[in-house]
Structure formats: structure tokens, C-alpha cells
Amino acid sequence: AYNAFVQAAKALLLDKGISASTQNIVINEFQTHFVETGEYSFDQTFPELVLQISKNEPTEHFAINYLQEATKFINEVYQRKNLKPVLV
């Protein structure tokens, strides 16, 4: 799920001509160029959303919620790009 967040964000950044060399830069640049501009919105910042994996115990409950958040994000990206959504 973490990689899905990062790779989707990186693809969207590349669409805007923004190159990011590390995962951390991708996460922060996505926040700047997509969340702060209102193109995407979350209940928390994008870095908080993605990086919560390193701040929570690896419980089944957390894993299910994190996967659902990643799937929701990927489906939104796919929808905006007119691609077939991910099924989960």
C-alpha cells in the first residue's frame, strides 16, 4: 500500500513535469503541488497519511484501514485518468 501511494503520487508529479528523486520528496512534493492546490484532499496531510505506516503498530485493523486508504487514493487517480479502477 505504501508503494502504491508513492508510485501514484510520483506518476502524477511526472505528468506535471516535476521530478522527485526520493520517496520522501515525492510525498512532500505531492502535498505541495496537489493537496495544497486543492486538486486532491484528505482528512490529513498526504505525508501524515502515507507515513502513518511507520507510526502505528502492525495490527490487522491498521493494515485493513491503510490498504483501504491506498485503494481509495489509487481509484481516485485512475478515475481522473479515465482508467479502470482497482478492485478490493
N, CA and C atoms as an extended XYZ file, in Angstrom:
264
Properties=species:S:1:pos:R:3:atomname:S:1:resname:S:1:resid:I:1 pbc="F F F"
N         0.825       -1.193        0.000 N   ALA     1
C         0.000        0.000        0.000 CA  ALA     1
C         0.872        1.261        0.000 C   ALA     1
N         1.954        1.226        0.793 N   TYR     2
C         2.862        2.377        0.838 CA  TYR     2
C         3.400        2.678       -0.560 C   TYR     2
N         3.886        1.645       -1.236 N   ASN     3
C         4.432        1.849       -2.579 CA  ASN     3
C         3.373        2.332       -3.557 C   ASN     3
N         2.148        1.894       -3.386 N   ALA     4
C         1.064        2.361       -4.256 CA  ALA     4
C         0.854        3.858       -4.090 C   ALA     4
N         0.829        4.330       -2.836 N   PHE     5
C         0.720        5.771       -2.591 CA  PHE     5
C         1.848        6.522       -3.299 C   PHE     5
N         3.070        6.067       -3.066 N   VAL     6
C         4.247        6.783       -3.569 CA  VAL     6
C         4.314        6.741       -5.093 C   VAL     6
N         4.093        5.582       -5.687 N   GLN     7
C         4.207        5.469       -7.144 CA  GLN     7
C         3.106        6.247       -7.865 C   GLN     7
N         1.904        6.230       -7.324 N   ALA     8
C         0.824        7.014       -7.936 CA  ALA     8
C         1.121        8.502       -7.830 C   ALA     8
N         1.597        8.933       -6.667 N   ALA     9
C         1.951       10.342       -6.490 CA  ALA     9
C         3.076       10.732       -7.436 C   ALA     9
N         4.060        9.860       -7.587 N   LYS    10
C         5.187       10.138       -8.485 CA  LYS    10
C         4.714       10.265       -9.931 C   LYS    10
N         3.811        9.394      -10.346 N   ALA    11
C         3.281        9.457      -11.711 CA  ALA    11
C         2.554       10.776      -11.953 C   ALA    11
N         1.767       11.212      -10.972 N   LEU    12
C         1.053       12.480      -11.120 CA  LEU    12
C         2.019       13.659      -11.156 C   LEU    12
N         3.059       13.599      -10.350 N   LEU    13
C         4.074       14.660      -10.377 CA  LEU    13
C         4.768       14.702      -11.739 C   LEU    13
N         5.116       13.538      -12.263 N   LEU    14
C         5.771       13.485      -13.574 CA  LEU    14
C         4.870       14.043      -14.666 C   LEU    14
N         3.556       13.818      -14.545 N   ASP    15
C         2.609       14.404      -15.502 CA  ASP    15
C         2.704       15.923      -15.524 C   ASP    15
N         3.076       16.510      -14.396 N   LYS    16
C         3.230       17.969      -14.303 CA  LYS    16
C         4.668       18.411      -14.560 C   LYS    16
N         5.527       17.460      -14.929 N   GLY    17
C         6.916       17.788      -15.199 CA  GLY    17
C         7.760       17.973      -13.954 C   GLY    17
N         7.302       17.422      -12.835 N   ILE    18
C         8.016       17.556      -11.565 CA  ILE    18
C         8.709       16.239      -11.259 C   ILE    18
N        10.023       16.282      -11.201 N   SER    19
C        10.811       15.093      -10.909 CA  SER    19
C        11.174       15.073       -9.432 C   SER    19
N        11.063       13.918       -8.824 N   ALA    20
C        11.412       13.762       -7.409 CA  ALA    20
C        12.286       12.520       -7.271 C   ALA    20
N        13.431       12.676       -6.641 N   SER    21
C        14.418       11.602       -6.618 CA  SER    21
C        14.275       10.615       -5.461 C   SER    21
N        13.556       10.981       -4.415 N   THR    22
C        13.379       10.059       -3.290 CA  THR    22
C        11.900        9.948       -2.936 C   THR    22
N        11.563        8.906       -2.220 N   GLN    23
C        10.173        8.718       -1.808 CA  GLN    23
C         9.705        9.869       -0.932 C   GLN    23
N        10.567       10.330       -0.045 N   ASN    24
C        10.204       11.437        0.833 CA  ASN    24
C         9.914       12.705        0.037 C   ASN    24
N        10.719       12.961       -0.979 N   ILE    25
C        10.493       14.139       -1.825 CA  ILE    25
C         9.186       13.984       -2.591 C   ILE    25
N         8.916       12.794       -3.097 N   VAL    26
C         7.652       12.541       -3.807 CA  VAL    26
C         6.472       12.875       -2.901 C   VAL    26
N         6.507       12.375       -1.683 N   ILE    27
C         5.409       12.586       -0.735 CA  ILE    27
C         5.215       14.075       -0.459 C   ILE    27
N         6.305       14.775       -0.201 N   ASN    28
C         6.205       16.207        0.114 CA  ASN    28
C         5.833       17.052       -1.100 C   ASN    28
N         6.351       16.709       -2.268 N   GLU    29
C         6.009       17.449       -3.489 CA  GLU    29
C         4.543       17.226       -3.860 C   GLU    29
N         4.038       16.022       -3.632 N   PHE    30
C         2.624       15.773       -3.900 CA  PHE    30
C         1.765       16.653       -2.998 C   PHE    30
N         2.145       16.775       -1.751 N   GLN    31
C         1.426       17.649       -0.822 CA  GLN    31
C         1.402       19.077       -1.360 C   GLN    31
N         2.553       19.555       -1.810 N   THR    32
C         2.670       20.932       -2.298 CA  THR    32
C         1.885       21.163       -3.582 C   THR    32
N         2.048       20.268       -4.548 N   HIS    33
C         1.509       20.510       -5.890 CA  HIS    33
C         0.099       19.973       -6.131 C   HIS    33
N        -0.391       19.127       -5.236 N   PHE    34
C        -1.722       18.560       -5.444 CA  PHE    34
C        -2.677       18.791       -4.279 C   PHE    34
N        -2.195       18.633       -3.067 N   VAL    35
C        -3.088       18.783       -1.917 CA  VAL    35
C        -3.274       20.259       -1.584 C   VAL    35
N        -2.179       20.991       -1.494 N   GLU    36
C        -2.276       22.410       -1.140 CA  GLU    36
C        -2.953       23.244       -2.224 C   GLU    36
N        -3.007       22.730       -3.446 N   THR    37
C        -3.703       23.426       -4.533 CA  THR    37
C        -5.176       23.036       -4.604 C   THR    37
N        -5.566       22.031       -3.819 N   GLY    38
C        -6.959       21.603       -3.794 CA  GLY    38
C        -7.318       20.540       -4.812 C   GLY    38
N        -6.351       20.077       -5.594 N   GLU    39
C        -6.652       19.036       -6.582 CA  GLU    39
C        -7.024       17.712       -5.916 C   GLU    39
N        -6.384       17.408       -4.813 N   TYR    40
C        -6.689       16.220       -4.021 CA  TYR    40
C        -6.856       16.662       -2.580 C   TYR    40
N        -7.743       15.987       -1.854 N   SER    41
C        -7.913       16.328       -0.442 CA  SER    41
C        -8.027       15.050        0.384 C   SER    41
N        -7.532       15.150        1.584 N   PHE    42
C        -7.537       14.038        2.525 CA  PHE    42
C        -7.928       14.584        3.889 C   PHE    42
N        -8.213       13.699        4.822 N   ASP    43
C        -8.547       14.110        6.182 CA  ASP    43
C        -7.322       14.589        6.952 C   ASP    43
N        -6.146       14.365        6.394 N   GLN    44
C        -4.877       14.781        6.985 CA  GLN    44
C        -3.939       15.138        5.845 C   GLN    44
N        -2.734       15.558        6.145 N   THR    45
C        -1.809       15.861        5.057 CA  THR    45
C        -1.422       14.560        4.362 C   THR    45
N        -0.954       14.669        3.129 N   PHE    46
C        -0.520       13.475        2.408 CA  PHE    46
C         0.647       12.797        3.130 C   PHE    46
N         1.648       13.554        3.605 N   PRO    47
C         2.712       12.889        4.370 CA  PRO    47
C         2.191       12.155        5.608 C   PRO    47
N         1.260       12.750        6.330 N   GLU    48
C         0.697       12.071        7.506 CA  GLU    48
C        -0.023       10.792        7.099 C   GLU    48
N        -0.759       10.851        6.010 N   LEU    49
C        -1.498        9.687        5.530 CA  LEU    49
C        -0.549        8.560        5.144 C   LEU    49
N         0.420        8.870        4.305 N   VAL    50
C         1.320        7.840        3.788 CA  VAL    50
C         2.257        7.308        4.868 C   VAL    50
N         2.792        8.200        5.679 N   LEU    51
C         3.816        7.805        6.648 CA  LEU    51
C         3.260        7.242        7.949 C   LEU    51
N         1.941        7.154        8.059 N   GLN    52
C         1.378        6.559        9.269 CA  GLN    52
C         1.778        5.099        9.420 C   GLN    52
N         2.214        4.485        8.333 N   ILE    53
C         2.651        3.092        8.396 CA  ILE    53
C         3.841        2.930        9.339 C   ILE    53
N         4.660        3.963        9.467 N   SER    54
C         5.828        3.872       10.349 CA  SER    54
C         5.521        4.316       11.778 C   SER    54
N         4.309        4.776       12.016 N   LYS    55
C         3.950        5.304       13.334 CA  LYS    55
C         2.896        4.474       14.050 C   LYS    55
N         2.466        3.391       13.435 N   ASN    56
C         1.418        2.561       14.027 CA  ASN    56
C         1.884        1.123       14.192 C   ASN    56
N         1.301        0.468       15.164 N   GLU    57
C         1.567       -0.955       15.354 CA  GLU    57
C         0.996       -1.722       14.154 C   GLU    57
N         1.668       -2.778       13.731 N   PRO    58
C         1.203       -3.536       12.561 CA  PRO    58
C         0.046       -4.483       12.892 C   PRO    58
N        -1.063       -3.897       13.291 N   THR    59
C        -2.235       -4.707       13.620 CA  THR    59
C        -3.061       -4.979       12.364 C   THR    59
N        -3.921       -5.956       12.455 N   GLU    60
C        -4.815       -6.256       11.337 CA  GLU    60
C        -5.718       -5.057       11.048 C   GLU    60
N        -6.221       -4.436       12.095 N   HIS    61
C        -7.094       -3.269       11.939 CA  HIS    61
C        -6.376       -2.145       11.186 C   HIS    61
N        -5.153       -1.846       11.585 N   PHE    62
C        -4.398       -0.798       10.894 CA  PHE    62
C        -4.153       -1.186        9.437 C   PHE    62
N        -3.739       -2.423        9.208 N   ALA    63
C        -3.434       -2.870        7.849 CA  ALA    63
C        -4.647       -2.752        6.933 C   ALA    63
N        -5.794       -3.146        7.426 N   ILE    64
C        -7.019       -3.062        6.620 CA  ILE    64
C        -7.344       -1.608        6.295 C   ILE    64
N        -7.282       -0.744        7.292 N   ASN    65
C        -7.579        0.678        7.064 CA  ASN    65
C        -6.579        1.328        6.122 C   ASN    65
N        -5.308        1.013        6.289 N   TYR    66
C        -4.262        1.596        5.441 CA  TYR    66
C        -4.445        1.144        3.993 C   TYR    66
N        -4.722       -0.128        3.806 N   LEU    67
C        -4.963       -0.651        2.463 CA  LEU    67
C        -6.196       -0.005        1.840 C   LEU    67
N        -7.238        0.201        2.625 N   GLN    68
C        -8.444        0.859        2.110 CA  GLN    68
C        -8.148        2.297        1.685 C   GLN    68
N        -7.349        3.015        2.466 N   GLU    69
C        -6.983        4.390        2.111 CA  GLU    69
C        -6.162        4.415        0.825 C   GLU    69
N        -5.228        3.492        0.697 N   ALA    70
C        -4.413        3.427       -0.517 CA  ALA    70
C        -5.279        3.098       -1.726 C   ALA    70
N        -6.183        2.148       -1.570 N   THR    71
C        -7.070        1.763       -2.668 CA  THR    71
C        -7.970        2.921       -3.073 C   THR    71
N        -8.483        3.642       -2.098 N   LYS    72
C        -9.319        4.815       -2.379 CA  LYS    72
C        -8.533        5.854       -3.187 C   LYS    72
N        -7.301        6.107       -2.789 N   PHE    73
C        -6.452        7.067       -3.500 CA  PHE    73
C        -6.168        6.596       -4.926 C   PHE    73
N        -5.777        5.342       -5.073 N   ILE    74
C        -5.472        4.803       -6.404 CA  ILE    74
C        -6.710        4.863       -7.296 C   ILE    74
N        -7.860        4.500       -6.767 N   ASN    75
C        -9.088        4.558       -7.561 CA  ASN    75
C        -9.409        5.983       -7.993 C   ASN    75
N        -9.156        6.948       -7.118 N   GLU    76
C        -9.388        8.344       -7.490 CA  GLU    76
C        -8.439        8.773       -8.606 C   GLU    76
N        -7.187        8.361       -8.508 N   VAL    77
C        -6.214        8.666       -9.565 CA  VAL    77
C        -6.666        8.030      -10.874 C   VAL    77
N        -7.032        6.766      -10.826 N   TYR    78
C        -7.482        6.058      -12.032 CA  TYR    78
C        -8.714        6.729      -12.628 C   TYR    78
N        -9.657        7.100      -11.787 N   GLN    79
C       -10.880        7.742      -12.269 CA  GLN    79
C       -10.549        9.049      -12.990 C   GLN    79
N        -9.665        9.832      -12.416 N   ARG    80
C        -9.307       11.115      -13.029 CA  ARG    80
C        -8.542       10.935      -14.331 C   ARG    80
N        -7.874        9.792      -14.472 N   LYS    81
C        -7.125        9.497      -15.693 CA  LYS    81
C        -7.944        8.645      -16.665 C   LYS    81
N        -9.210        8.413      -16.323 N   ASN    82
C       -10.107        7.585      -17.137 CA  ASN    82
C        -9.574        6.174      -17.347 C   ASN    82
N        -9.035        5.590      -16.269 N   LEU    83
C        -8.540        4.221      -16.298 CA  LEU    83
C        -9.475        3.335      -15.488 C   LEU    83
N        -9.366        2.033      -15.690 N   LYS    84
C       -10.202        1.084      -14.952 CA  LYS    84
C        -9.783        1.079      -13.482 C   LYS    84
N       -10.742        1.179      -12.550 N   PRO    85
C       -10.401        1.222      -11.126 CA  PRO    85
C        -9.870       -0.106      -10.595 C   PRO    85
N        -9.170       -0.017       -9.481 N   VAL    86
C        -8.655       -1.184       -8.777 CA  VAL    86
C        -9.780       -1.760       -7.933 C   VAL    86
N        -9.927       -3.049       -7.952 N   LEU    87
C       -10.983       -3.690       -7.157 CA  LEU    87
C       -10.392       -4.279       -5.890 C   LEU    87
N       -10.956       -3.932       -4.750 N   VAL    88
C       -10.552       -4.524       -3.466 CA  VAL    88
C       -11.764       -4.569       -2.586 C   VAL    88
